[in-house]
mmCIF file of C-alpha atoms in Angstrom:
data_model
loop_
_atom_site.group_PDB
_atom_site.id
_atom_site.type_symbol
_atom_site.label_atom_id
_atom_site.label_comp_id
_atom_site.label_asym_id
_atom_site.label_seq_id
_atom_site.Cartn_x
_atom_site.Cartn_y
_atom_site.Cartn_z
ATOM 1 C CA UNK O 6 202.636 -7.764 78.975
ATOM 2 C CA UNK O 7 199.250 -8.320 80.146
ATOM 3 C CA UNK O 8 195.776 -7.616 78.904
ATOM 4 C CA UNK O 9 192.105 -7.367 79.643
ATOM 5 C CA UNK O 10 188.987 -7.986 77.035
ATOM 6 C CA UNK O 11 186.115 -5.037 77.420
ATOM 7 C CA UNK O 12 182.641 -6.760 76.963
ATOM 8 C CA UNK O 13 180.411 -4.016 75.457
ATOM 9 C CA UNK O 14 176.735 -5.112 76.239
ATOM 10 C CA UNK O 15 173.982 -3.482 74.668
ATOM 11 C CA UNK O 16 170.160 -2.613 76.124
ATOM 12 C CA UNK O 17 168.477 -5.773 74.991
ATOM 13 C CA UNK O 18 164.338 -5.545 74.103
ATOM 14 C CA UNK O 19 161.313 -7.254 75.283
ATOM 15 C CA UNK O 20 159.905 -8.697 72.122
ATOM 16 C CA UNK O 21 156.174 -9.793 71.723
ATOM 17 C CA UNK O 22 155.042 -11.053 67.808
ATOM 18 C CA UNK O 23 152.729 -14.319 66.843
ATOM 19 C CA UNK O 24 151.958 -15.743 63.672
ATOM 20 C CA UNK O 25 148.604 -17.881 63.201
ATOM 21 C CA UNK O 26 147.540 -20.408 60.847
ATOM 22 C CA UNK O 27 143.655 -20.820 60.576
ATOM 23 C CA UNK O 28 142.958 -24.072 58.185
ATOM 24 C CA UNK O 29 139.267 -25.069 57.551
ATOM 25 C CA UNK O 30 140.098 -29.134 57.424
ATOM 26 C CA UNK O 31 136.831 -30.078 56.053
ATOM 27 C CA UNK O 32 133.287 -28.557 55.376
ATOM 28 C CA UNK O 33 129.734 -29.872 55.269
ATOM 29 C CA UNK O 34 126.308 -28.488 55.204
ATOM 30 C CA UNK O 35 126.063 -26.372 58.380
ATOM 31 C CA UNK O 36 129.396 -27.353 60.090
ATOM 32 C CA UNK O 37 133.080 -27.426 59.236
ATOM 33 C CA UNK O 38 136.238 -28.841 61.217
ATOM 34 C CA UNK O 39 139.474 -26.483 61.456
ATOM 35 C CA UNK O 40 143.391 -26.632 62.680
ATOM 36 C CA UNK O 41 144.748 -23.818 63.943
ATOM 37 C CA UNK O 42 148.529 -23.387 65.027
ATOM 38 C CA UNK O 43 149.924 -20.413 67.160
ATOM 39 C CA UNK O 44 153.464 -19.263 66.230
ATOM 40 C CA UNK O 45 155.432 -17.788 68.929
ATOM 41 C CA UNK O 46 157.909 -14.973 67.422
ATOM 42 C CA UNK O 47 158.520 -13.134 70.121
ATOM 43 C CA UNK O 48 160.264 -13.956 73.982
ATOM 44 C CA UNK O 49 158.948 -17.062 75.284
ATOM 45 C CA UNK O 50 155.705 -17.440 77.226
ATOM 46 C CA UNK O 51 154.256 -19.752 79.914
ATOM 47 C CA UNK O 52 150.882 -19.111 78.882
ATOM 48 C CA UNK O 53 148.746 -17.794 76.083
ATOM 49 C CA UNK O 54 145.184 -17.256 75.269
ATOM 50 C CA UNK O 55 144.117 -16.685 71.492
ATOM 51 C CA UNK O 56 141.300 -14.399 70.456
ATOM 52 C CA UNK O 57 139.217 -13.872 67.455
ATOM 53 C CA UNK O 58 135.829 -12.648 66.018
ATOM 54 C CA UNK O 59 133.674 -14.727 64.115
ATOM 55 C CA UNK O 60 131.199 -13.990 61.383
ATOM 56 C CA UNK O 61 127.619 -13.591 62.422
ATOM 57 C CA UNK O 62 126.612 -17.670 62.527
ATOM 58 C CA UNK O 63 129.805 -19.092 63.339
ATOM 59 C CA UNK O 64 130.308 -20.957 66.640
ATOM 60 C CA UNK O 65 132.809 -23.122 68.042
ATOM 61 C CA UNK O 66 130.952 -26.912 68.961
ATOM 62 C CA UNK O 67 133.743 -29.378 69.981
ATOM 63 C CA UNK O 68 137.772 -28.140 70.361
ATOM 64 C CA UNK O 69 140.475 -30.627 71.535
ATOM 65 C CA UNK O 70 144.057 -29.182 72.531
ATOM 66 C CA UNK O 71 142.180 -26.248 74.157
ATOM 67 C CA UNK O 72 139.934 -24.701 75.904
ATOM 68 C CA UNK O 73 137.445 -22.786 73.699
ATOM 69 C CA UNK O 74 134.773 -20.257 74.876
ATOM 70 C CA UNK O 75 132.977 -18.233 73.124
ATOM 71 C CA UNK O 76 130.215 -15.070 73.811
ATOM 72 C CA UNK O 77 128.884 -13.659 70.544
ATOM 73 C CA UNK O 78 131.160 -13.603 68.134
ATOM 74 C CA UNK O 79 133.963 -13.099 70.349
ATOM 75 C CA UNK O 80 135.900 -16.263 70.722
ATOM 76 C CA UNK O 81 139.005 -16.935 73.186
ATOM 77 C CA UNK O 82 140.945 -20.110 73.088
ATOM 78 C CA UNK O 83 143.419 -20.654 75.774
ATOM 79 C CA UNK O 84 146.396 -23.466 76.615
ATOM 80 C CA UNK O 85 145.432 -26.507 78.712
ATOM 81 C CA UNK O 86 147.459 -27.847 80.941
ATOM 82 C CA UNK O 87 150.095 -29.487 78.560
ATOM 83 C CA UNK O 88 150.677 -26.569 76.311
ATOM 84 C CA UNK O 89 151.097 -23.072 77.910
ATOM 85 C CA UNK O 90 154.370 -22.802 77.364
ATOM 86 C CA UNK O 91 155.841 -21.379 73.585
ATOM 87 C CA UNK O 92 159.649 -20.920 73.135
ATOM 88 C CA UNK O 93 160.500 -18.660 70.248
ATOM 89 C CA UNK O 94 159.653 -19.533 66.999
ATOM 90 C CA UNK O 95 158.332 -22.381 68.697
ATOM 91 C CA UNK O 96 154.382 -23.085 68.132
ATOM 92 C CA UNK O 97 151.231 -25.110 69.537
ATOM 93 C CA UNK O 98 148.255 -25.976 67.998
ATOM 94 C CA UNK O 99 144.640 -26.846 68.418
ATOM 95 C CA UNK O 100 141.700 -28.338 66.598
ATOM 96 C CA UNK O 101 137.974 -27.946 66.295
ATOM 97 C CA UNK O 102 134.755 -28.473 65.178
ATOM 98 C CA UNK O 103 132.249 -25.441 64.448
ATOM 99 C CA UNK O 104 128.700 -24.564 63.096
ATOM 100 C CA UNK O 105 127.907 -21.773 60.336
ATOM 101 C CA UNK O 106 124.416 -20.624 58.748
ATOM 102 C CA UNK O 107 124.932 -18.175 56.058
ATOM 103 C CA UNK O 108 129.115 -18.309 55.339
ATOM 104 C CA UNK O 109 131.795 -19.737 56.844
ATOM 105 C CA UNK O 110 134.712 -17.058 56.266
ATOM 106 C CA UNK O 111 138.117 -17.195 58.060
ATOM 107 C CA UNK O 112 138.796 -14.842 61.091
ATOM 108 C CA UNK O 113 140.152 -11.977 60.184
ATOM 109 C CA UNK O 114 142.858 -10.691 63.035
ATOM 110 C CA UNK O 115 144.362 -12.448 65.925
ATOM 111 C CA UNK O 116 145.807 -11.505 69.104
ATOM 112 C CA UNK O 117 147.695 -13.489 71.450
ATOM 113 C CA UNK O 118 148.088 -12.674 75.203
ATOM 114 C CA UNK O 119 146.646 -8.946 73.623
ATOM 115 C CA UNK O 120 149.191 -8.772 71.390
ATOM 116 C CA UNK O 121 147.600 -8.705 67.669
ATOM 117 C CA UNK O 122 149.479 -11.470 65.454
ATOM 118 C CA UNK O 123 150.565 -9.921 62.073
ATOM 119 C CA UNK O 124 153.546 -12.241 61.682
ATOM 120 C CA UNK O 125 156.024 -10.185 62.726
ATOM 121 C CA UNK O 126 157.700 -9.473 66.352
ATOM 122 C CA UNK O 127 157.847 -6.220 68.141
ATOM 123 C CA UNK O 128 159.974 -4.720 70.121
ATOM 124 C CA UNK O 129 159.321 -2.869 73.675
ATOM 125 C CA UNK O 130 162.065 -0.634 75.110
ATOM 126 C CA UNK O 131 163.968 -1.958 77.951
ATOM 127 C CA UNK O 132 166.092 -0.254 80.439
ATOM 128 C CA UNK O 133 169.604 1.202 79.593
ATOM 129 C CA UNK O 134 172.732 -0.742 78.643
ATOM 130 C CA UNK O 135 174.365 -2.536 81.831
ATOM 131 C CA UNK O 136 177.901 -0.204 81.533
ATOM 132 C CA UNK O 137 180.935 -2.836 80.199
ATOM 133 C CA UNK O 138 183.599 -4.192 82.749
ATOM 134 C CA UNK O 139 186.806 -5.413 81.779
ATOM 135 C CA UNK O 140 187.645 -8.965 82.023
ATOM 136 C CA UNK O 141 188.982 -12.026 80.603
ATOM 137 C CA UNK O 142 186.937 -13.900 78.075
ATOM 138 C CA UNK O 143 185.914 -17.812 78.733
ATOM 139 C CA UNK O 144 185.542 -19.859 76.317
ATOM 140 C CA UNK O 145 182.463 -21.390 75.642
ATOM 141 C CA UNK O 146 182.605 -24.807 75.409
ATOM 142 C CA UNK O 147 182.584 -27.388 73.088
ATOM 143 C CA UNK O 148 179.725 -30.445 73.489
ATOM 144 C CA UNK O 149 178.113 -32.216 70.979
ATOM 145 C CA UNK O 150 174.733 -31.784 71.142
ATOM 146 C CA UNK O 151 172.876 -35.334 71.273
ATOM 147 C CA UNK O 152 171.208 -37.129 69.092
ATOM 148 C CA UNK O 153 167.474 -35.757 69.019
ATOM 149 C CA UNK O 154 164.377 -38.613 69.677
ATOM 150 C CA UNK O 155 162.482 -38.969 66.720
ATOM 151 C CA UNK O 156 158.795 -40.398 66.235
ATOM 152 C CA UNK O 157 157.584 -41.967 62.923
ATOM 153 C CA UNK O 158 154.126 -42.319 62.484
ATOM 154 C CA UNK O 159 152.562 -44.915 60.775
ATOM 155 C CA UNK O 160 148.820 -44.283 58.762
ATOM 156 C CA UNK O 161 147.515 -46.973 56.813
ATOM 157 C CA UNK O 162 145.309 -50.198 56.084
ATOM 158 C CA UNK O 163 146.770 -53.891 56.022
ATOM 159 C CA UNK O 164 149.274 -53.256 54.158
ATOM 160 C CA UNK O 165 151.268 -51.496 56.846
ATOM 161 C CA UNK O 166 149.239 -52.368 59.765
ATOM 162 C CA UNK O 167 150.634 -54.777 62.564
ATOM 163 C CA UNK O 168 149.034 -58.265 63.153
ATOM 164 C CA UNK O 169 145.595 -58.584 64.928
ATOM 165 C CA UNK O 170 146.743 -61.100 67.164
ATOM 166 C CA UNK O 171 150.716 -62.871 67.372
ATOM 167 C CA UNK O 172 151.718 -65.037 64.368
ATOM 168 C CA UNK O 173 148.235 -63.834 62.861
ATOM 169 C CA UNK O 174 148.215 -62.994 59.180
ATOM 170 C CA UNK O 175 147.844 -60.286 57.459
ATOM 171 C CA UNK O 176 151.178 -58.985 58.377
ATOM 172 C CA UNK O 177 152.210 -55.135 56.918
ATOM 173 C CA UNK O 178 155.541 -53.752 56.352
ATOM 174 C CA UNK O 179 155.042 -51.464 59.521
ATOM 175 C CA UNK O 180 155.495 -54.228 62.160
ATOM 176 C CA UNK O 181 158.562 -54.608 61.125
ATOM 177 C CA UNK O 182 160.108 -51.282 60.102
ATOM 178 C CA UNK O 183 161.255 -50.117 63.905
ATOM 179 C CA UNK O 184 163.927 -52.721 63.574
ATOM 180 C CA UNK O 185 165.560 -50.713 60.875
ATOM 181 C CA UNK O 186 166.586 -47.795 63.217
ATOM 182 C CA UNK O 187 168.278 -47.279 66.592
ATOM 183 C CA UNK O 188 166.745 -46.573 70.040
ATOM 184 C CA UNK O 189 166.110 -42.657 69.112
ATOM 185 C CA UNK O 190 163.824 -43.618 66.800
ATOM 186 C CA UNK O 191 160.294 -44.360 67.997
ATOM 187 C CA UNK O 192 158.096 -45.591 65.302
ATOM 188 C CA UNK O 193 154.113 -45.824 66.453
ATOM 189 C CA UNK O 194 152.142 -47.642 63.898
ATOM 190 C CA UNK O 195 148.150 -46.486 63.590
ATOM 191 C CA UNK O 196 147.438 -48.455 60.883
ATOM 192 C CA UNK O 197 143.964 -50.688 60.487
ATOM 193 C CA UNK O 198 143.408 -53.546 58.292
ATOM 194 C CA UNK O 199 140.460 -52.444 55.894
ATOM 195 C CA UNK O 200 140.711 -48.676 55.946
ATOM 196 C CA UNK O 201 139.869 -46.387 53.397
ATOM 197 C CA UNK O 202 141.996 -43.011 54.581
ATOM 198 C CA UNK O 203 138.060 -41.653 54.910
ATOM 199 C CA UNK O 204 137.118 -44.022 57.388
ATOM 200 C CA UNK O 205 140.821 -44.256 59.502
ATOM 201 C CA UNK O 206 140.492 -40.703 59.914
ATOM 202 C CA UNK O 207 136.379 -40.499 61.114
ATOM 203 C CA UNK O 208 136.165 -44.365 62.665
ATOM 204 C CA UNK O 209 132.959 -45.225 63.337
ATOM 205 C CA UNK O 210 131.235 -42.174 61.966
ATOM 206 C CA UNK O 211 131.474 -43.133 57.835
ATOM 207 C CA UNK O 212 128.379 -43.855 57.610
ATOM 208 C CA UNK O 213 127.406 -46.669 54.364
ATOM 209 C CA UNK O 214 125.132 -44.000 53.028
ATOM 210 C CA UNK O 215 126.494 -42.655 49.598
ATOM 211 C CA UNK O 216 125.295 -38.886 49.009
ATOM 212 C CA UNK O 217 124.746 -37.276 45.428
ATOM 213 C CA UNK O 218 127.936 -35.867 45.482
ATOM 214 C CA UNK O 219 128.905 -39.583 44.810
ATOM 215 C CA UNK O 220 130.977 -39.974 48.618
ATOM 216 C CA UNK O 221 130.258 -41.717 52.105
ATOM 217 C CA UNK O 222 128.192 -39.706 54.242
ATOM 218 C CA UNK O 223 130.241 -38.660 57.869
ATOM 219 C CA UNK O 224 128.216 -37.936 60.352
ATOM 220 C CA UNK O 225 129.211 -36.751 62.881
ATOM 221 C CA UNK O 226 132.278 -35.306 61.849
ATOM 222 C CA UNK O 227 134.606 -36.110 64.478
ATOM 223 C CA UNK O 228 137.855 -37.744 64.140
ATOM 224 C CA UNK O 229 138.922 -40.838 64.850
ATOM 225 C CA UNK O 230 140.739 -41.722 68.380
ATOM 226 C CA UNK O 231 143.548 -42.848 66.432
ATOM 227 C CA UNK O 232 143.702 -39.134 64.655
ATOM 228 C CA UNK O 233 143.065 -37.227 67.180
ATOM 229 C CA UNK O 234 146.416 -39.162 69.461
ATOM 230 C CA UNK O 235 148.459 -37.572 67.280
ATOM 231 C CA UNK O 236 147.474 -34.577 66.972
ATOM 232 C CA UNK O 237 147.676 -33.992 70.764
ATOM 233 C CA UNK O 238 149.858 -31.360 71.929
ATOM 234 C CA UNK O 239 151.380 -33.523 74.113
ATOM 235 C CA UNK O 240 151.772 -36.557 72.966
ATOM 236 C CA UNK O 241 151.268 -36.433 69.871
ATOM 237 C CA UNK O 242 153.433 -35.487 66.661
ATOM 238 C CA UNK O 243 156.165 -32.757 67.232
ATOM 239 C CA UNK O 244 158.428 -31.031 65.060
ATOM 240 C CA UNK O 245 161.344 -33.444 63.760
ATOM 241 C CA UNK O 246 158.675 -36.227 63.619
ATOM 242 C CA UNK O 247 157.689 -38.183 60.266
ATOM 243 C CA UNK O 248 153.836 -39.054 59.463
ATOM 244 C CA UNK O 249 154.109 -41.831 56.755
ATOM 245 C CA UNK O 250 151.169 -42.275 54.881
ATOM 246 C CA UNK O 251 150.209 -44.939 52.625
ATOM 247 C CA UNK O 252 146.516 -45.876 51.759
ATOM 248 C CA UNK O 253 144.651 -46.781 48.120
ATOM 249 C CA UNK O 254 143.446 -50.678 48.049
ATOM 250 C CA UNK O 255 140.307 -50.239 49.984
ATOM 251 C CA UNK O 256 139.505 -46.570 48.718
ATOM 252 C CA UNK O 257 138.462 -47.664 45.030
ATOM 253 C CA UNK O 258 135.682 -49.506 46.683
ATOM 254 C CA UNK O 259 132.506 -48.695 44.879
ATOM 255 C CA UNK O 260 130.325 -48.669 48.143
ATOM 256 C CA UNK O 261 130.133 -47.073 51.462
ATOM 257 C CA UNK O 262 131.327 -47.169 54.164
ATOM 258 C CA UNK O 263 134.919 -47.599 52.199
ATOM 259 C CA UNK O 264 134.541 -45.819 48.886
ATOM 260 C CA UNK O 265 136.446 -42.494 48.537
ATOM 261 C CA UNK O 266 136.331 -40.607 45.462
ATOM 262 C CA UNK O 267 139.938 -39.593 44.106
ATOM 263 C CA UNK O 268 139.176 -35.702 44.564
ATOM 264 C CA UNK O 269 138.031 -36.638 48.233
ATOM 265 C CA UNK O 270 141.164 -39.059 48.235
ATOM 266 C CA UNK O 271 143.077 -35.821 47.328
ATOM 267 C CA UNK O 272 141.695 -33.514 50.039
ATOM 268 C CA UNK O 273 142.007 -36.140 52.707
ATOM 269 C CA UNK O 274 145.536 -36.187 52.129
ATOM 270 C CA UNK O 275 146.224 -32.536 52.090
ATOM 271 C CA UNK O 276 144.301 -32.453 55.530
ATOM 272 C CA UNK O 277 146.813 -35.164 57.025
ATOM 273 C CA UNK O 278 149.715 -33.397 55.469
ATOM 274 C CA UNK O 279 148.926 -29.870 56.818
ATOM 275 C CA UNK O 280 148.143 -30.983 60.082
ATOM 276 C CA UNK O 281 151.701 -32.920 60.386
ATOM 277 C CA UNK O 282 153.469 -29.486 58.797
ATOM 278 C CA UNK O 283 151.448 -27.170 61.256
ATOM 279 C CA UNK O 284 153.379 -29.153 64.074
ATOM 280 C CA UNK O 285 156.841 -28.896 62.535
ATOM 281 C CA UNK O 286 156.485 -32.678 61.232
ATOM 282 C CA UNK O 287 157.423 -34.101 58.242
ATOM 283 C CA UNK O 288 154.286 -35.756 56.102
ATOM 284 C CA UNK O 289 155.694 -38.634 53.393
ATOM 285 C CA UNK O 290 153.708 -40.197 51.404
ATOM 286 C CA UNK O 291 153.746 -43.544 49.913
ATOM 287 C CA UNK O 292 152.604 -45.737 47.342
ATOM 288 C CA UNK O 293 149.982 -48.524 47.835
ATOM 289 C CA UNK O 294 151.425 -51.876 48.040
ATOM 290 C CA UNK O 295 149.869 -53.821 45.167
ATOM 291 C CA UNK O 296 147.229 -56.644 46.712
ATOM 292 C CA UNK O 297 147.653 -59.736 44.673
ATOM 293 C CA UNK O 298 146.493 -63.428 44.415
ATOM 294 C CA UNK O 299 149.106 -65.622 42.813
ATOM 295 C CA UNK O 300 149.169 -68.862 41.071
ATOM 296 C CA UNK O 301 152.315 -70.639 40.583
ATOM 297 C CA UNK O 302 154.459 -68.172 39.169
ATOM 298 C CA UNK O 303 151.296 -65.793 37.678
ATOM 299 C CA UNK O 304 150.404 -62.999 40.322
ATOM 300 C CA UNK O 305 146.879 -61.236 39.221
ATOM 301 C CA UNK O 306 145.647 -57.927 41.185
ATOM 302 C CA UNK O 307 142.724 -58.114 43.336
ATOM 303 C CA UNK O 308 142.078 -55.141 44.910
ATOM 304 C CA UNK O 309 141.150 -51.380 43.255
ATOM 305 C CA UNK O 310 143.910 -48.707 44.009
#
C-alpha cells in the first residue's frame, strides 16, 4: 500500500540581537588603546554600523578595521570593505586608539544597524505558516565535511624567529615547525630576534626612556605592523586559528628600550590573548627557551628570563 509524508512548516521569525565586547588594551596619561568585537546573534547581515556615546572627553584618534567618526560624544563605527558581512553567531572586530581628560569609562549601550546589543536576539513577526503539502521525504545526504584551513601564528624573539638571511644563525624552533603538519595548516611566523613582547608589539615606538613607574616609555602608542597584520579582519587571525606565544630572555633586561617589568609582562600577555579570543582564536602560551653558553659538557645561562 502506498504512502505520503505531510511536511508541517511553521511561520519562521526575522531575528535581530548583537553582543559587544569593549576591552581598554592599554592606558596612559591622556590616551588609551581599545579592541572591540561585534557579535552577530541574530540573521545574518551584509553590513553593520556600531554606535555608542562617549563620556564627556573621550574621542576616537586612530581606528584600524573600521571606519570611525565621531560628532560629540556620539560615535559610529561602520564595516570597511572586507568586513560587512556577519553570519550568525559569527563576529568582526576592530581596534583603536582614543584620547580622555577627566575619566576614561567604558560605553555604556550599543546598537548595531539600530538594533541595541544586550546579548540576546529578538524576534520580529513574520508572515503566516506556508500551509503543508504532502510528499515524499529526500534524504539529505551524507558528505564529509572537509578538513578546515588552519593558521598558526607565531610571536616571539630569536628563539622562535626564522633566520635573517639563508643558512644565517640564530635559527628558532619556528622555521621549522610548518614541516610538522599537512597542507591545511598554514603556520606564519612574526617573530624578531631581540624582542621584548613590549617592543614586538609597539616597534619602533619603545622609546629607551625608563619612567618612574620603573617601565619603557611608548610613545606613540601604536602597534607594531607586525601586530596590527593579524589583527586585520581580513587577513588576519580567524576563529579556528592558534596565536603561539613565547617571549622572556630579552624582557629581564634592566634597561630600555627592552626591559619589561613582570606585572607589565603580565598585562602584555593578557592583551595578546584577548585579542586572539575576541576573533574566535586560540592563544597558547609557551615557555622561554633557556639561552645558554656551553663549555664542553657544562652549559651556563646567559640571558635573564
Amino acid at each position: 500500500m502506498g504512502g505520503f509524508a505531510v511536511t508541517t512548516a511553521v511561520a519562521s521569525a526575522a531575528v535581530t540581537g548583537c553582543r559587544v565586547d569593549y576591552r581598554i588594551t592599554n592606558q596612559w596619561t591622556g590616551g588609551f588603546g581599545a579592541d572591540v568585537a561585534i557579535t552577530n546573534l541574530g540573521d545574518p547581515v551584509t553590513g553593520w554600523a556600531l554606535t555608542w556615546t562617549f563620556a564627556a572627553g573621550q574621542s576616537v584618534t586612530q581606528a584600524w578595521n573600521a571606519t570611525v567618526a565621531q560628532s560629540g560624544t556620539a560615535v559610529t563605527a561602520t564595516n570597511v570593505s572586507y568586513n560587512g558581512a556577519i553570519a550568525t553567531n559569527g563576529s568582526v572586530s576592530f581596534g583603536f586608539n582614543g584620547a580622555w581628560t577627566s575619566s576614561n569609562p567604558v560605553p555604556a549601550a550599543f546598537a548595531v544597524n539600530g538594533t541595541p546589543c544586550t546579548g540576546t536576539p529578538n524576534a520580529t513577526p513574520c508572515p503566516a505558516p506556508v500551509t503543508p503539502t504532502p510528499g515524499t521525504p529526500t534524504p539529505a545526504p551524507t558528505t564529509s565535511a572537509p578538513q578546515s584551513r588552519v593558521t598558526v601564528w607565531l610571536a616571539g624573539d630569536s628563539t622562535v624567529a626564522n633566520p635573517a638571511s639563508s643558512g644565517a644563525c640564530p635559527v628558532g624552533w619556528g622555521n621549522q615547525f610548518a614541516s610538522y603538519f599537512n597542507s591545511n595548516v598554514t603556520v606564519v611566523n612574526s617573530a624578531i630576534g631581540g624582542r621584548s613582547i613590549q617592543t614586538w608589539l609597539y616597534d619602533p615606538n619603545v622609546t629607551s626612556t625608563m619612567n618612574s613607574a620603573g617601565e619603557c616609555v611608548v610613545s606613540p602608542q601604536t602597534y607594531s605592523t607586525r601586530w596590527q597584520a593579524m589583527l586585520n579582519a581580513s587577513t588576519g587571525m580567524k576563529a579556528g586559528d592558534y596565536l603561539f606565544i613565547q617571549f622572556g630572555i630579552n624582557d629581564g633586561s634592566t634597561t630600555c628600550p627592552r626591559h619589561v617589568g613582570s606585572a607589565k609582562y603580565r598585562e602584555l600577555l593578557g592583551v595578546m590573548a584577548s585579542a586572539a579570543k575576541a576573533r574566535g582564536a586560540y592563544p597558547v602560551f609557551l615557555t622561554p627557551a633557556a639561552a645558554i653558553t656551553c663549555s664542553g659538557s657544562t652549559a651556563t645561562g646567559n640571558r635573564a628570563s
